[in-house]
Amino acid sequence: MSVDIAVAVEAEATTPLLEVRDLTIRYGKKGPAAVRGVSFTIARGETLGLVGESGSGKTTIGRAILGLVPVASGQILFEGRDITRAGLSGRRSLQGDLRAVFQDPFSSLNPRRVIGDALTEPLRVAKVPRADRDRRAREVLTAVGLPAGSADRYPRQFSGGQRQRIAIARALVTDPRLVVCDEAVSALDLSTQAQVLNLLADLRAGADLGYLFIAHDMAVVEFLAQRIIVLNRGEIVEAGPTSEIVYNPREHYTKVLMAASPVPDPDEQARRREAWQELKAQAPAAVG
Ligand SMILES: Nc1ncnc2c1ncn2[C@@H]1O[C@H](COP(=O)(O)OP(=O)(O)OP(=O)(O)O)[C@@H](O)[C@H]1O
Ligand SMILES: [Mg+2]
């Protein structure tokens, strides 16, 4: 290998997929900072969990990465490229590599358009030829466990869990490098949640796909994330490997967060935890 190629390969291997540096975000020019001095990286193929109580700034960080909220100061780098203030064309060139799955896919699916259109739209924007678009849409529907015939049906003809699969299919149709998942499974019942989480884990396995995984429910984050960062009032209070944050947190805030039930009923919480332990024992390969 020539020295130049070796250097390039080395740089490619060490450049994080995403790097957030000293990020500060405020809503309104004079408003308080919703996010303050936040720094983290996501490696290629890595799942980073982002947790914190309601209002701590999780969604705000996700939205800043997606270019949906302006950054007051700091930097966001995607594969080494500064996208902090990427304009319309910069964002368009990113839209295949950087995708999102939100909590309520119904609100982001046009009720009057069939699923196939929703899936091929990002490919059309990326100027993929029509025949390839349709083939890719069918491929990705199969990958998320929906019949290929789903392409001709409307959003209302699917259940909540199926619509979440459609949202995941739409995120993955462009073969992205990073998907921001913001409470992507929070609205689903436990068994559907388990299916969709297993799906997310399976999909990243062969694809070198990274996730920023935002969720309230620690059991859910624990299942998918390799590392976790903990947010309190817009600032990172603790960060580390998933097992450390979940089973041996240093900060009181994190301890409280871990103990706090995302569901009000403690029995239900215990059942959830047990269900998750079982799920993890069944599918160790899916756990990072
Ligand atoms: N559009 C907005 N305009 C003004 N303030 C906002 C806006 N969106 C969020 N905020 C404020 O920014 C802070 C962070 O909110 P954010 O939605 O990022 O929290 P979160 O951690 O995602 O909470 P949750 O767990 O409830 O989804 C909060 O104080 C919130 O009130
Ligand atoms: Mg949120």
XYZ file of C-alpha atoms and ligand atoms in Angstrom:
320
model
C 0.000 0.000 0.000
C 1.383 3.415 -0.899
C 1.913 5.908 1.902
C -0.857 8.211 0.548
C -3.433 5.442 0.461
C -2.370 4.248 3.908
C -2.860 7.774 5.268
C -6.263 8.067 3.591
C -7.400 4.693 4.942
C -6.161 5.660 8.393
C -8.060 8.981 8.269
C -11.214 7.212 7.077
C -10.931 4.725 9.912
C -10.453 7.354 12.615
C -12.858 10.092 11.464
C -16.037 9.676 13.510
C -19.308 9.240 11.675
C -20.640 12.177 13.647
C -18.848 14.671 15.833
C -20.649 17.273 17.908
C -18.389 19.919 19.416
C -19.376 22.279 22.199
C -22.906 22.631 20.871
C -25.156 25.373 22.230
C -28.721 25.903 21.016
C -31.324 28.443 22.063
C -34.879 28.921 20.924
C -35.142 32.631 20.184
C -32.162 34.988 20.187
C -32.371 35.948 23.846
C -33.909 32.734 25.196
C -32.121 30.467 27.677
C -29.913 27.759 26.167
C -31.882 24.535 25.618
C -28.545 22.784 24.970
C -25.236 23.981 26.425
C -21.687 22.989 25.513
C -22.560 19.461 24.427
C -19.803 17.372 22.811
C -19.862 13.741 21.691
C -18.965 11.460 18.802
C -20.609 8.503 17.119
C -18.330 5.994 15.404
C -19.257 4.231 12.172
C -21.816 1.541 12.879
C -22.172 2.614 16.496
C -25.429 3.153 18.384
C -25.253 6.006 20.871
C -28.102 6.298 23.351
C -29.205 9.766 24.409
C -31.186 9.872 27.646
C -32.348 12.483 30.128
C -35.531 13.673 31.753
C -38.254 15.413 29.786
C -37.122 18.837 28.588
C -33.416 18.022 28.981
C -32.713 18.790 25.321
C -32.623 15.376 23.628
C -34.924 16.232 20.743
C -33.223 19.605 20.336
C -29.852 17.898 19.761
C -31.402 15.470 17.272
C -33.079 18.298 15.408
C -29.860 20.314 15.250
C -28.053 17.358 13.664
C -30.861 17.100 11.113
C -30.622 20.838 10.383
C -34.105 21.545 11.761
C -33.025 24.018 14.439
C -30.332 26.679 14.177
C -27.137 26.301 16.198
C -26.064 29.230 18.425
C -22.462 28.060 18.742
C -20.349 24.953 18.359
C -19.951 22.554 15.456
C -21.547 19.473 13.948
C -19.344 17.364 11.687
C -20.671 14.508 9.568
C -17.891 12.185 8.364
C -15.495 15.050 8.999
C -17.490 17.597 7.045
C -18.803 20.669 8.870
C -22.596 20.687 8.465
C -23.364 23.103 11.311
C -24.802 25.698 9.003
C -25.270 23.663 5.831
C -27.715 25.420 3.528
C -30.470 23.897 1.464
C -28.179 22.319 -1.125
C -25.777 21.076 1.550
C -28.658 19.436 3.391
C -30.026 17.957 0.181
C -26.697 16.302 -0.536
C -26.807 14.834 2.989
C -30.386 13.617 2.935
C -29.507 10.115 1.742
C -26.784 9.612 4.374
C -28.489 11.178 7.374
C -32.067 10.125 8.100
C -34.581 10.204 10.930
C -37.334 8.137 12.546
C -39.716 9.973 14.877
C -42.301 8.886 17.399
C -45.404 9.476 15.336
C -44.903 8.309 11.760
C -48.556 8.923 10.918
C -48.057 12.662 11.131
C -45.167 12.507 8.664
C -46.899 10.219 6.148
C -49.168 11.917 3.639
C -52.573 10.200 4.042
C -53.375 10.647 0.337
C -50.226 9.039 -1.000
C -49.506 5.333 -1.165
C -46.577 3.963 0.812
C -44.597 3.265 -2.354
C -44.539 6.996 -3.122
C -43.356 7.853 0.378
C -40.543 5.353 -0.018
C -39.398 6.328 -3.495
C -39.563 10.096 -2.901
C -36.103 10.400 -1.274
C -34.679 8.299 -4.123
C -36.301 10.551 -6.693
C -34.668 13.538 -5.001
C -31.377 11.640 -5.200
C -32.017 11.130 -8.966
C -32.101 7.338 -8.784
C -33.665 5.891 -12.002
C -37.345 4.935 -11.669
C -36.952 1.170 -12.103
C -34.264 1.098 -9.411
C -36.449 3.198 -7.102
C -39.332 0.745 -7.288
C -37.039 -2.232 -6.815
C -35.377 -0.614 -3.813
C -38.763 0.272 -2.265
C -39.878 -3.366 -2.488
C -36.541 -4.525 -1.113
C -36.729 -2.279 1.924
C -40.386 -3.177 2.634
C -39.359 -6.822 2.716
C -36.403 -5.963 4.976
C -38.731 -4.440 7.588
C -41.086 -7.412 7.378
C -43.939 -5.906 5.360
C -45.364 -7.557 2.249
C -44.071 -5.987 -0.981
C -47.724 -5.314 -1.895
C -47.775 -2.698 0.895
C -46.353 -0.220 -1.602
C -49.803 0.226 -3.170
C -51.640 0.832 0.095
C -52.357 3.989 2.114
C -51.036 4.853 5.609
C -54.485 4.409 7.220
C -54.494 0.764 6.111
C -51.651 -0.064 8.519
C -51.423 -0.555 12.280
C -49.236 1.627 14.503
C -46.460 -0.954 14.538
C -46.640 -1.381 10.762
C -46.488 2.378 10.266
C -43.366 2.492 12.429
C -41.870 -0.161 10.155
C -42.788 2.002 7.184
C -41.045 4.971 8.819
C -37.957 2.807 9.319
C -38.174 1.597 5.727
C -38.328 5.196 4.562
C -35.306 6.085 6.677
C -33.328 3.150 5.297
C -34.350 3.301 1.649
C -31.384 5.544 0.795
C -28.917 3.236 2.567
C -27.946 5.890 5.144
C -24.861 6.110 7.382
C -26.665 7.569 10.403
C -30.276 7.457 11.540
C -31.533 9.739 14.318
C -34.277 7.814 16.156
C -36.263 10.114 18.448
C -38.627 8.089 20.649
C -39.030 5.817 17.637
C -40.612 2.959 19.588
C -42.127 4.855 22.531
C -45.701 4.762 21.278
C -45.705 1.015 20.607
C -46.955 -1.721 22.909
C -44.343 -3.971 24.459
C -44.363 -6.840 21.972
C -44.396 -4.545 18.935
C -41.637 -2.509 20.555
C -39.565 -5.659 20.905
C -40.110 -6.554 17.261
C -39.192 -3.101 16.005
C -36.100 -2.915 18.234
C -34.933 -6.302 17.016
C -35.497 -5.047 13.507
C -33.370 -1.933 14.132
C -30.622 -4.140 15.589
C -30.762 -6.554 12.625
C -30.699 -3.760 10.079
C -27.534 -2.181 11.432
C -25.716 -5.507 11.654
C -24.548 -5.857 8.076
C -24.812 -2.235 7.036
C -22.242 -0.278 9.062
C -25.173 1.860 10.114
C -25.003 4.213 13.098
C -27.909 5.343 15.268
C -28.400 8.268 17.586
C -31.056 6.626 19.690
C -33.145 8.991 21.811
C -35.606 7.494 24.295
C -37.153 7.879 27.725
C -37.226 4.188 28.411
C -33.854 2.992 29.697
C -34.637 -0.656 28.987
C -35.094 0.226 25.346
C -31.865 2.248 25.188
C -29.991 -0.465 27.012
C -31.078 -3.021 24.450
C -29.766 -1.104 21.466
C -26.977 1.277 22.516
C -23.288 0.523 22.935
C -22.679 3.822 24.707
C -24.998 6.250 26.464
C -24.813 9.954 27.170
C -26.959 11.427 29.932
C -28.399 14.892 29.574
C -29.613 17.177 32.362
C -30.952 20.637 31.565
C -29.139 20.792 28.286
C -25.789 19.600 29.580
C -24.077 16.211 29.556
C -23.702 14.974 33.126
C -22.393 11.501 32.425
C -21.298 9.389 29.469
C -19.944 5.872 29.114
C -20.460 2.306 27.957
C -24.081 1.171 28.316
C -23.403 -1.362 31.065
C -21.641 1.260 33.210
C -24.344 3.889 32.834
C -27.147 1.424 33.485
C -25.647 -0.728 36.252
C -22.978 1.475 37.795
C -23.854 5.137 37.242
C -21.665 7.692 39.037
C -24.028 10.657 39.106
C -27.034 10.897 41.376
C -29.082 12.291 38.495
C -28.340 9.179 36.445
C -29.178 6.884 39.368
C -32.544 8.570 39.743
C -33.125 8.380 36.018
C -32.366 4.657 36.026
C -34.655 3.976 38.950
C -37.461 6.153 37.633
C -40.150 4.151 35.899
C -41.017 5.198 32.397
C -44.373 3.564 33.151
C -46.315 4.585 36.275
C -47.113 1.052 37.458
C -44.122 -0.558 39.241
C -45.381 -4.063 38.531
C -45.627 -3.245 34.864
C -42.126 -1.791 35.095
C -40.805 -4.987 36.655
C -42.513 -7.010 33.937
C -40.931 -4.801 31.306
C -37.497 -5.223 32.737
C -37.956 -8.969 32.916
C -39.253 -9.088 29.381
C -36.177 -7.211 28.255
C -33.789 -9.459 30.111
C -35.486 -12.400 28.465
C -35.320 -10.809 25.064
C -31.634 -10.113 25.491
C -30.959 -13.672 26.583
C -32.801 -14.946 23.505
C -30.999 -12.747 21.003
C -27.500 -12.039 22.333
C -26.227 -11.390 18.804
C -28.579 -8.455 18.437
C -27.205 -6.765 21.528
C -24.214 -4.582 20.816
N -39.933 24.992 19.585
C -39.520 25.384 20.807
N -39.592 26.673 21.202
C -39.154 27.067 22.414
N -38.612 26.242 23.318
C -38.512 24.945 22.994
C -38.949 24.436 21.728
N -38.718 23.106 21.686
C -38.164 22.786 22.875
N -38.030 23.872 23.654
C -37.426 23.891 25.006
O -36.130 23.368 24.926
C -35.857 22.508 26.035
C -35.473 21.129 25.539
O -36.589 20.539 24.886
P -36.501 19.151 24.111
O -37.746 18.989 23.337
O -35.208 19.096 23.377
O -36.447 18.135 25.334
P -36.493 16.539 25.325
O -35.340 16.084 26.151
O -36.596 16.027 23.952
O -37.837 16.257 26.146
P -38.897 15.046 25.989
O -38.270 13.876 26.690
O -40.101 15.538 26.712
O -39.141 14.796 24.539
C -37.102 22.547 26.902
O -36.900 23.493 27.913
C -38.186 22.986 25.956
O -39.182 23.688 26.642
Mg -38.051 14.902 22.935
